[in-house]
């Protein structure tokens, strides 16, 4: 194809998206669109998969059967989200094994929030309430993404997320209404997860060079800072209602903007964790890689079983 | 051995009276496993009463680059639609 031909194809492509048409797997697409989508969608899938680890940590120690079935169901949903997103990513011509390879070698990223430890039971509440809460704000606009398989996967994911957030908030609210020790535990979890949750919306708009392109392709509807503000404004009253304090001394209602002003985020910490130096980066990857490698014999046995069955069928008909 | 499990497409009937609809895809070693996985991945909240799985490699898809030849011929056949026919206003129920 000549350069002029590609240019006109690209223009037509951008126009289709501007008209709110969806792009489907076999449609022509610019290489950059394909690559950007593989990167973002697989990063999203990896986050769902690695995101199971901090919560999986507490399943066997849930304090009641009610909490245990809820947490188990939630973690299972996250596995499902990872699977929806991996298969949507594969429609762009990358294999599942390649995607895993990228995760396991550290070539692909996942959300940094999962590199923080879950040290008490209250962290299960903080994660559902804040982490899934932030994820919902990030994900709802993606239901309108231009790439059809991504948008469809996100519709399914978003439907399931609201239970995640509600079970988390109910959990932390129960602790906040409990004994002084329980309340302290809830406050401590909020203290530790508040700032990392704010970082989930990504770098400040000034440090986020790809925003314009992502807006065009409907990978983003609002900027990082806008989404972060939305999260703060919706979460502060939820904390107040259950008597917990947001760990930000500079937090204060601003009548003029109709939202909260808030303190400075520690961006050094953010970049440290992104670069692999968070409290649990190594642990998460080791656990994940071990799970994959220890499951190899099961995957091999399943394939061997299939081949044997097929052989048996052939022998019968022969 | 390291062979990747093949890809399967999953179709689910949400309730009797409706057709099976494409829900997504997944990897499984064989058809039985694909069914079980489809149940876990796509119907955790009673989304279905029946599941079909088919190995993705068996699906032959039309090429969107040929959409012109394939689908445009239908566009000028307005006589296939009821509104093409002029009838007197007094005629009801037709
Ligand atoms: Fe999720
Ligand atoms: Fe979730």
PDB file of N, CA and C in Angstrom, chain A residues 10 16 28 33 42-43 68 78 100 105 115 121 126 141 150 196 200 204 220 223 231 251 266 273 276 285 300 314 318:
ATOM      1  N   UNK A  10      -6.624   5.841   6.898  1.00  0.00           N
ATOM      2  CA  UNK A  10      -6.584   6.317   8.281  1.00  0.00           C
ATOM      3  C   UNK A  10      -7.624   7.391   8.530  1.00  0.00           C
ATOM      4  N   UNK A  16     -14.917   7.157  10.951  1.00  0.00           N
ATOM      5  CA  UNK A  16     -15.875   6.136  11.424  1.00  0.00           C
ATOM      6  C   UNK A  16     -16.018   6.211  12.940  1.00  0.00           C
ATOM      7  N   UNK A  28     -10.070  -3.195   8.812  1.00  0.00           N
ATOM      8  CA  UNK A  28      -8.756  -2.575   8.707  1.00  0.00           C
ATOM      9  C   UNK A  28      -8.581  -1.582   9.852  1.00  0.00           C
ATOM     10  N   UNK A  33      -3.302   1.879  16.354  1.00  0.00           N
ATOM     11  CA  UNK A  33      -4.560   1.581  17.058  1.00  0.00           C
ATOM     12  C   UNK A  33      -4.502   0.158  17.617  1.00  0.00           C
ATOM     13  N   UNK A  42      -4.558  -5.625  27.430  1.00  0.00           N
ATOM     14  CA  UNK A  42      -3.854  -6.704  28.130  1.00  0.00           C
ATOM     15  C   UNK A  42      -3.436  -6.229  29.513  1.00  0.00           C
ATOM     16  N   UNK A  43      -3.057  -4.968  29.625  1.00  0.00           N
ATOM     17  CA  UNK A  43      -2.714  -4.402  30.931  1.00  0.00           C
ATOM     18  C   UNK A  43      -3.927  -4.502  31.863  1.00  0.00           C
ATOM     19  N   UNK A  68     -17.106 -15.181  53.543  1.00  0.00           N
ATOM     20  CA  UNK A  68     -16.261 -16.058  52.742  1.00  0.00           C
ATOM     21  C   UNK A  68     -16.858 -16.307  51.354  1.00  0.00           C
ATOM     22  N   UNK A  78     -13.239 -11.661  39.339  1.00  0.00           N
ATOM     23  CA  UNK A  78     -12.032 -10.994  38.807  1.00  0.00           C
ATOM     24  C   UNK A  78     -11.324 -11.931  37.823  1.00  0.00           C
ATOM     25  N   UNK A 100       0.686 -13.800  28.358  1.00  0.00           N
ATOM     26  CA  UNK A 100       1.209 -14.270  29.646  1.00  0.00           C
ATOM     27  C   UNK A 100       2.721 -14.042  29.724  1.00  0.00           C
ATOM     28  N   UNK A 105       7.386 -11.745  32.222  1.00  0.00           N
ATOM     29  CA  UNK A 105       8.739 -11.207  32.076  1.00  0.00           C
ATOM     30  C   UNK A 105       8.792  -9.736  32.485  1.00  0.00           C
ATOM     31  N   UNK A 115       0.226  -3.992  44.122  1.00  0.00           N
ATOM     32  CA  UNK A 115       1.550  -4.191  44.701  1.00  0.00           C
ATOM     33  C   UNK A 115       1.619  -3.719  46.148  1.00  0.00           C
ATOM     34  N   UNK A 121      -7.831  -8.017  57.869  1.00  0.00           N
ATOM     35  CA  UNK A 121      -9.119  -8.346  57.237  1.00  0.00           C
ATOM     36  C   UNK A 121      -9.813  -7.081  56.724  1.00  0.00           C
ATOM     37  N   UNK A 126     -11.541  -2.246  52.398  1.00  0.00           N
ATOM     38  CA  UNK A 126     -10.971  -1.073  51.732  1.00  0.00           C
ATOM     39  C   UNK A 126     -10.794  -1.340  50.235  1.00  0.00           C
ATOM     40  N   UNK A 141     -16.740   4.424  31.464  1.00  0.00           N
ATOM     41  CA  UNK A 141     -16.644   5.068  30.145  1.00  0.00           C
ATOM     42  C   UNK A 141     -16.159   4.109  29.056  1.00  0.00           C
ATOM     43  N   UNK A 150     -13.744  -4.922  23.056  1.00  0.00           N
ATOM     44  CA  UNK A 150     -13.390  -4.308  24.341  1.00  0.00           C
ATOM     45  C   UNK A 150     -14.644  -3.740  25.006  1.00  0.00           C
ATOM     46  N   UNK A 196      -2.920   5.232  47.515  1.00  0.00           N
ATOM     47  CA  UNK A 196      -2.748   4.347  46.345  1.00  0.00           C
ATOM     48  C   UNK A 196      -4.010   4.287  45.467  1.00  0.00           C
ATOM     49  N   UNK A 200      -4.595   5.289  41.251  1.00  0.00           N
ATOM     50  CA  UNK A 200      -5.138   4.389  40.223  1.00  0.00           C
ATOM     51  C   UNK A 200      -5.613   5.135  38.977  1.00  0.00           C
ATOM     52  N   UNK A 204      -0.859  12.856  36.683  1.00  0.00           N
ATOM     53  CA  UNK A 204      -1.574  14.119  36.444  1.00  0.00           C
ATOM     54  C   UNK A 204      -1.722  14.372  34.945  1.00  0.00           C
ATOM     55  N   UNK A 220     -10.776   6.799  26.465  1.00  0.00           N
ATOM     56  CA  UNK A 220     -10.920   7.710  27.595  1.00  0.00           C
ATOM     57  C   UNK A 220     -12.024   8.687  27.252  1.00  0.00           C
ATOM     58  N   UNK A 223     -10.381  13.109  31.579  1.00  0.00           N
ATOM     59  CA  UNK A 223      -8.951  13.037  31.889  1.00  0.00           C
ATOM     60  C   UNK A 223      -8.740  12.386  33.253  1.00  0.00           C
ATOM     61  N   UNK A 231     -13.950  10.689  41.895  1.00  0.00           N
ATOM     62  CA  UNK A 231     -13.791   9.657  42.936  1.00  0.00           C
ATOM     63  C   UNK A 231     -13.747  10.292  44.324  1.00  0.00           C
ATOM     64  N   UNK A 251      -7.757  18.202  52.836  1.00  0.00           N
ATOM     65  CA  UNK A 251      -9.050  17.967  52.175  1.00  0.00           C
ATOM     66  C   UNK A 251     -10.068  18.979  52.682  1.00  0.00           C
ATOM     67  N   UNK A 266       1.846  11.772  46.413  1.00  0.00           N
ATOM     68  CA  UNK A 266       3.282  11.488  46.366  1.00  0.00           C
ATOM     69  C   UNK A 266       3.617  10.766  45.049  1.00  0.00           C
ATOM     70  N   UNK A 273       6.621   2.512  42.391  1.00  0.00           N
ATOM     71  CA  UNK A 273       5.859   1.262  42.322  1.00  0.00           C
ATOM     72  C   UNK A 273       5.692   0.827  40.864  1.00  0.00           C
ATOM     73  N   UNK A 276       8.528  -1.028  39.587  1.00  0.00           N
ATOM     74  CA  UNK A 276       8.797  -2.362  40.133  1.00  0.00           C
ATOM     75  C   UNK A 276       9.293  -2.364  41.566  1.00  0.00           C
ATOM     76  N   UNK A 285       4.592 -11.225  41.339  1.00  0.00           N
ATOM     77  CA  UNK A 285       5.044 -11.891  40.108  1.00  0.00           C
ATOM     78  C   UNK A 285       5.504 -13.313  40.393  1.00  0.00           C
ATOM     79  N   UNK A 300      -0.778 -29.820  30.008  1.00  0.00           N
ATOM     80  CA  UNK A 300      -0.242 -30.860  29.116  1.00  0.00           C
ATOM     81  C   UNK A 300      -1.109 -32.120  29.160  1.00  0.00           C
ATOM     82  N   UNK A 314     -10.798 -42.271  15.918  1.00  0.00           N
ATOM     83  CA  UNK A 314     -10.315 -42.589  14.581  1.00  0.00           C
ATOM     84  C   UNK A 314     -10.164 -44.098  14.427  1.00  0.00           C
ATOM     85  N   UNK A 318     -12.080 -46.437  11.752  1.00  0.00           N
ATOM     86  CA  UNK A 318     -11.216 -46.993  10.711  1.00  0.00           C
ATOM     87  C   UNK A 318     -11.565 -48.457  10.411  1.00  0.00           C
TER      88      UNK A 318
END
